[in-house]
Each structure stands twice: as structure tokens, then as C-alpha cells.
Amino acid sequence: MASGYTCLRCLVGQASSTISSRSLQRATKTKRWITSSSKPTPGLSRGATPAVGSSQRKAASSVGYQGQYAKSEPVEIPTPPGLAYTPPPKVEGRPLLQSDNLFHSFTNSPSPEIRRRAAYMKQHAYCPHPSHRQTRLPNAPDDPEARKATGSLPPAHVNFECPDCGIPISCSEEHWADDYESHLEICDTLREINEDDHDLRSGRFFPEFEYPGPQIEEALVNMTNWDTTLYSREFRAINEPRSMRQATRLLTYPMTLGSILHELSPYNIKRGGRLTVEGLKSLSALRYTLHPPRSGAGLDIKGLRPNPPPVRIFILGARAESSLPREVWIQLVHLFPRATFHLIFIGPESMANRDSEFPLPARTPRNPFGAIVEDRISHQMKISTIVEYYHTLHSAGHFHPYDPYFDCFMLYHPGLGHPASSHEWEETLPQLLETKVPILCTGYTEWDMERDRRWVEEKVHGEYDLLMDPGENRFRSLRWDLNDLDPADVSCGNWGVWAFRGKRYETTRKDV
């Protein structure tokens, strides 16, 4: 058998036996050579062994084992062809941070990524002290930029790191100390963000990112809050608040959507349930499809039954949610075991953090918008990504017709009323209302959500129905996030949620 198909242990054993037989023959020849020699070595008594250096021994062993054999020399086993030893490359290891060693200032962080983040903040973020002049218009009444209305000093970048939270927050220690009372409002939250970021880069094992598979339909899911949902879905027990924050940062996207569409949703038409009568009508149509009755389908010919089309979830303005691990989105499927889904990520940033999937497919007659289709994720879910604005797809009739029983729009942090992005939604909003299907929206903060609602009210007043009142999302992310351009601006993913739909006009017959 060729050496390429033989394991290393067998080769070493074969080489050892071969060398042992050769050593025995060599020893016999050496004995004969010594006894037949008529001239003993000067200065040595009879039977003595001449001293041989290591270099001489290696030279003798390389030329047919000439000379005397030394018993103390280790046996040299020839390396089999193709199995030559290659030293591993030297990789600079990163320190493993323990749970009691997660707090580090951003500038002196053991993580190079966080150090680069600190340098970015020092180059772009401005000091929030009220003595500086404004650098932008305030976004909210409690925006720190609103305090700079009477400032006289020129804007200055942050350079001083608070010793309590470790994040660059002021341009100097004097301004930090002078504005310390205002900083105390978010200092504990910033320190929590600091430790959570270092925890993600600590190198530890994350059991909270292991998700359960499907469960029997008789085991109902309690969707009251995070604790009851994770327990009834048989997630691994999460006992640490930090681990809970890390887990909910990803799960907030599918669970926010599922908690509204599910028949056991915590939102209802009761007092305080936030669901309106129109919202109950729209969600009842979707729930009829997502929770179908048993059809008696089986694996044999008699069990063949027609299957309904998948429920299409249009996720507009997709960014971070499009790059989530697919195991996270599979959790949405486990909430609806009898339904199928087609998630469609749409937006110019829908391929963010997905560099390995470039280049995009060519635009062909069969794929006019270069969609990336992932249809091997699950037999119940397919994901498509289209790097294009929705109003372009709508004008082309790419997804027509729309059915309120099978279609739904989901907008994660759309920024409808944000000054920098509202112009991108002006053409899209009337088209969304034209479809007459539910439109679910989330916001980073209460102010962000209310700003979006006011913008919709201003643009299409009287042309939409409110399906769910704005309020805090029960499945919001428990982890806070930091805005690198403004360290005083903290928010969390999907803090609030609300829903609306294009107004439906019901015709009535009037007898004259």
C-alpha cells in the first residue's frame, strides 16, 4: 500500500522495525571489524570504545552507518514522504477576559476593535458641555445638543474618558467635572455598555446563543414577556443579566414580529392591550393563515393535501436584521409550526456585513433586480435579499398582488420622521398604504417612535388606520447601544412598536 494511504503510526512502526534489523546487522559487522583489526587505537585499552562526537555520529549515520554504533544515540526515523513537519504559524493570541475583568477604558482596551472605536469617537464625537456652540439641530427636547443654545465656545471633540464608565465623553477633565451631574444620568448605562462590549470580545463560550429546535404543538408558548417565552420555548436557562442582554439583542427581531402575529399575542383589544378594532381585523386574517387547522395530511398518496402559499414578510430598510444568523430567524418558524414564511429584505443597505456573498447576482429577465435567494435554510422558510428601494419594486409590480391574509410589512427602526432619512420614505409611504396590509414599525426610543408617528400623520392624515397604539415593546432588546457620533445618546433595539394600515372604505347599499 502506498504511504499516502497509510497512517503515521503504521509508518513509524514499520520504520522502527526496519532500523532495528539494520542496527543488528551493523553491530555484527562492527564486531567483526574490531576483532579483525591488527592495529588497536593508540591510547585505548583493549575493548575500549573511541569517543565519537555528535557531528561525527551524524555523518557516519548518513553514509551507510560506517564506524562503531553508539548505544546512547537516539534512533533517527526518516520522515515519510508528504508528512514533513511544518511548524504552526505564530498567531498573536488575545487575552481571555474573565467576568470580573470586563471593565476597561475604551482607549486602553485589550480589544483592538474597541481601541479603534475609541479613536473614531475622538475624531467625530463632540463634547456635550453647554458652553460649546451647537453642531446640529436638536432631535428631541432632552437632546444634550439643545443645552448649547447659549454656548459661546467653538465645538470640540471628546478626548477625556470618564473614569467611571471608561468612554470618551468630554473634551477635557474640567468640562467633565463641571457637567458631572448631567453625566450621572447615563454613567451607569454607559458602564454597562462598556462591559457588554468587552464581554462579546472576551473569548468565552456563549451558551445563550444556542437555540432550541421545534417542539410539540401541545406545548404552548407563553408570550407574556422574555422570561416566560424563553422558559416555555425550552431555551437553556439564562441566570446572568449580562447573558440575558446578549441573547435578547439578537432575538428581539424575530420575537417582536412573532409576538404581534401570534394567536397568543400579549397585545389585545382589552383596556391597555394597545390593539385597536381595525388591528384585530388585520391580524385575525394573518393568524388564520399562520395557525391553520389540521388538514389530515400524511406521507402517502392518501395524505396529499394542497399547501397554501408562504406568508410574505417584507422587511423594508433592512440593515442589521438582514445579517443576523439564520438560526435566529428560524425561531420565528418554531412559533408557527404549520406555516411557511418568505422573508424579503429590501433596501440599499440590505447587504451590510455580508461581504462574503458579493458580488451580487446579475440582473437577468428571470431575476430582474438581482435578488439573493436562500432557500435551503429550512423547509418552512425562504429568505430573499434585494438591494433596491421598495418604491422601485412597487412601481414595477414585482410583488403584486398583495393579500392581507398572506402579506405583512415590517419596518425595524425606519426613521420615517428623521430629518436625514424622511425624504427617502415620501414616495414609499403612499405605496405602502395602497397595499392595505399591516405595517409594523419599531423605534429606538419613545421619542424616535413618536416622531415617526407624527410624520405619518402629517403626510397621510386621514388615509390610514391605526392598528396598534405606540408603546414599549415587550420583547425589546435588554441591551443598550451607544451612538459613536454622540456618546450621550443611548438607545436599545426595538424599544417601541406600533402598527398602521391604509384605510379601507367599505361600501354600503342605500335604498332610495
mmCIF file of N, CA and C in Angstrom, residues 221-230 248-260 264-267 274 335 442 472-478 493-497:
data_model
loop_
_atom_site.group_PDB
_atom_site.id
_atom_site.type_symbol
_atom_site.label_atom_id
_atom_site.label_comp_id
_atom_site.label_asym_id
_atom_site.label_seq_id
_atom_site.Cartn_x
_atom_site.Cartn_y
_atom_site.Cartn_z
ATOM 1 N N VAL A 221 -46.675 28.258 23.852
ATOM 2 C CA VAL A 221 -45.673 29.268 24.186
ATOM 3 C C VAL A 221 -46.358 30.396 24.942
ATOM 4 N N ASN A 222 -45.817 30.733 26.092
ATOM 5 C CA ASN A 222 -46.331 31.850 26.892
ATOM 6 C C ASN A 222 -45.575 33.109 26.489
ATOM 7 N N MET A 223 -46.245 34.009 25.796
ATOM 8 C CA MET A 223 -45.596 35.189 25.245
ATOM 9 C C MET A 223 -45.876 36.431 26.086
ATOM 10 N N THR A 224 -45.926 36.262 27.397
ATOM 11 C CA THR A 224 -46.157 37.406 28.272
ATOM 12 C C THR A 224 -44.958 38.333 28.299
ATOM 13 N N ASN A 225 -43.753 37.784 28.425
ATOM 14 C CA ASN A 225 -42.522 38.579 28.463
ATOM 15 C C ASN A 225 -41.367 37.671 28.074
ATOM 16 N N TRP A 226 -40.163 38.210 28.217
ATOM 17 C CA TRP A 226 -38.979 37.445 27.828
ATOM 18 C C TRP A 226 -38.845 36.174 28.661
ATOM 19 N N ASP A 227 -39.020 36.272 29.967
ATOM 20 C CA ASP A 227 -38.788 35.119 30.841
ATOM 21 C C ASP A 227 -39.737 33.977 30.523
ATOM 22 N N THR A 228 -41.015 34.275 30.395
ATOM 23 C CA THR A 228 -41.976 33.205 30.138
ATOM 24 C C THR A 228 -41.791 32.608 28.750
ATOM 25 N N THR A 229 -41.415 33.435 27.790
ATOM 26 C CA THR A 229 -41.226 32.919 26.431
ATOM 27 C C THR A 229 -40.020 32.000 26.339
ATOM 28 N N LEU A 230 -38.901 32.426 26.899
ATOM 29 C CA LEU A 230 -37.706 31.584 26.848
ATOM 30 C C LEU A 230 -37.908 30.289 27.625
ATOM 31 N N THR A 248 -31.030 38.666 24.118
ATOM 32 C CA THR A 248 -32.173 39.430 23.614
ATOM 33 C C THR A 248 -31.780 40.418 22.530
ATOM 34 N N ARG A 249 -30.498 40.764 22.448
ATOM 35 C CA ARG A 249 -30.059 41.697 21.396
ATOM 36 C C ARG A 249 -30.306 41.115 20.015
ATOM 37 N N LEU A 250 -30.236 39.804 19.861
ATOM 38 C CA LEU A 250 -30.487 39.163 18.568
ATOM 39 C C LEU A 250 -31.931 38.693 18.443
ATOM 40 N N LEU A 251 -32.454 38.111 19.512
ATOM 41 C CA LEU A 251 -33.790 37.535 19.440
ATOM 42 C C LEU A 251 -34.889 38.577 19.358
ATOM 43 N N THR A 252 -34.584 39.835 19.642
ATOM 44 C CA THR A 252 -35.627 40.857 19.608
ATOM 45 C C THR A 252 -36.249 41.012 18.225
ATOM 46 N N TYR A 253 -35.507 40.716 17.169
ATOM 47 C CA TYR A 253 -36.047 40.901 15.811
ATOM 48 C C TYR A 253 -37.124 39.862 15.484
ATOM 49 N N PRO A 254 -36.860 38.563 15.579
ATOM 50 C CA PRO A 254 -37.951 37.626 15.269
ATOM 51 C C PRO A 254 -39.050 37.610 16.323
ATOM 52 N N MET A 255 -38.695 37.823 17.605
ATOM 53 C CA MET A 255 -39.706 37.735 18.651
ATOM 54 C C MET A 255 -40.638 38.939 18.639
ATOM 55 N N THR A 256 -40.143 40.114 18.269
ATOM 56 C CA THR A 256 -41.028 41.272 18.145
ATOM 57 C C THR A 256 -42.086 41.020 17.074
ATOM 58 N N LEU A 257 -41.665 40.481 15.947
ATOM 59 C CA LEU A 257 -42.604 40.179 14.869
ATOM 60 C C LEU A 257 -43.554 39.062 15.269
ATOM 61 N N GLY A 258 -43.015 38.002 15.852
ATOM 62 C CA GLY A 258 -43.847 36.865 16.225
ATOM 63 C C GLY A 258 -44.834 37.180 17.330
ATOM 64 N N SER A 259 -44.445 38.056 18.268
ATOM 65 C CA SER A 259 -45.338 38.368 19.386
ATOM 66 C C SER A 259 -46.579 39.125 18.934
ATOM 67 N N ILE A 260 -46.515 39.821 17.809
ATOM 68 C CA ILE A 260 -47.672 40.553 17.296
ATOM 69 C C ILE A 260 -48.554 39.652 16.431
ATOM 70 N N LEU A 264 -51.489 33.868 20.457
ATOM 71 C CA LEU A 264 -51.343 34.066 21.900
ATOM 72 C C LEU A 264 -50.572 35.358 22.186
ATOM 73 N N SER A 265 -50.732 36.341 21.317
ATOM 74 C CA SER A 265 -50.018 37.603 21.453
ATOM 75 C C SER A 265 -50.406 38.323 22.746
ATOM 76 N N PRO A 266 -49.453 38.975 23.391
ATOM 77 C CA PRO A 266 -49.798 39.753 24.594
ATOM 78 C C PRO A 266 -50.548 41.036 24.280
ATOM 79 N N TYR A 267 -50.673 41.410 23.010
ATOM 80 C CA TYR A 267 -51.394 42.616 22.620
ATOM 81 C C TYR A 267 -52.812 42.224 22.201
ATOM 82 N N ARG A 274 -53.581 47.790 23.807
ATOM 83 C CA ARG A 274 -52.992 48.589 22.734
ATOM 84 C C ARG A 274 -53.460 48.205 21.342
ATOM 85 N N LEU A 335 -42.379 29.214 16.180
ATOM 86 C CA LEU A 335 -43.597 29.744 16.804
ATOM 87 C C LEU A 335 -44.842 29.397 15.989
ATOM 88 N N THR A 442 -41.011 49.808 14.466
ATOM 89 C CA THR A 442 -40.361 49.888 15.773
ATOM 90 C C THR A 442 -39.526 51.167 15.833
ATOM 91 N N GLU A 472 -44.212 50.762 24.537
ATOM 92 C CA GLU A 472 -42.997 49.966 24.736
ATOM 93 C C GLU A 472 -43.203 48.538 24.269
ATOM 94 N N ASN A 473 -42.204 48.013 23.614
ATOM 95 C CA ASN A 473 -42.224 46.650 23.095
ATOM 96 C C ASN A 473 -41.866 45.671 24.217
ATOM 97 N N ARG A 474 -42.712 44.682 24.410
ATOM 98 C CA ARG A 474 -42.435 43.700 25.465
ATOM 99 C C ARG A 474 -41.205 42.858 25.158
ATOM 100 N N PHE A 475 -40.835 42.781 23.900
ATOM 101 C CA PHE A 475 -39.678 41.977 23.507
ATOM 102 C C PHE A 475 -38.590 42.877 22.921
ATOM 103 N N ARG A 476 -38.402 44.012 23.536
ATOM 104 C CA ARG A 476 -37.315 44.891 23.137
ATOM 105 C C ARG A 476 -35.991 44.298 23.587
ATOM 106 N N SER A 477 -34.932 44.786 23.007
ATOM 107 C CA SER A 477 -33.598 44.365 23.437
ATOM 108 C C SER A 477 -33.323 44.907 24.836
ATOM 109 N N LEU A 478 -32.833 44.054 25.712
ATOM 110 C CA LEU A 478 -32.485 44.478 27.064
ATOM 111 C C LEU A 478 -31.094 45.085 27.128
ATOM 112 N N GLY A 493 -32.412 48.354 20.895
ATOM 113 C CA GLY A 493 -33.083 47.872 19.708
ATOM 114 C C GLY A 493 -34.553 47.576 19.954
ATOM 115 N N ASN A 494 -35.409 48.087 19.055
ATOM 116 C CA ASN A 494 -36.845 47.821 19.079
ATOM 117 C C ASN A 494 -37.472 48.181 20.422
ATOM 118 N N TRP A 495 -37.133 49.379 20.937
ATOM 119 C CA TRP A 495 -37.692 49.775 22.227
ATOM 120 C C TRP A 495 -39.210 49.860 22.164
ATOM 121 N N GLY A 496 -39.741 50.473 21.118
ATOM 122 C CA GLY A 496 -41.186 50.629 20.999
ATOM 123 C C GLY A 496 -41.701 50.048 19.703
ATOM 124 N N VAL A 497 -43.016 49.785 19.652
ATOM 125 C CA VAL A 497 -43.616 49.207 18.452
ATOM 126 C C VAL A 497 -45.024 49.777 18.296
#
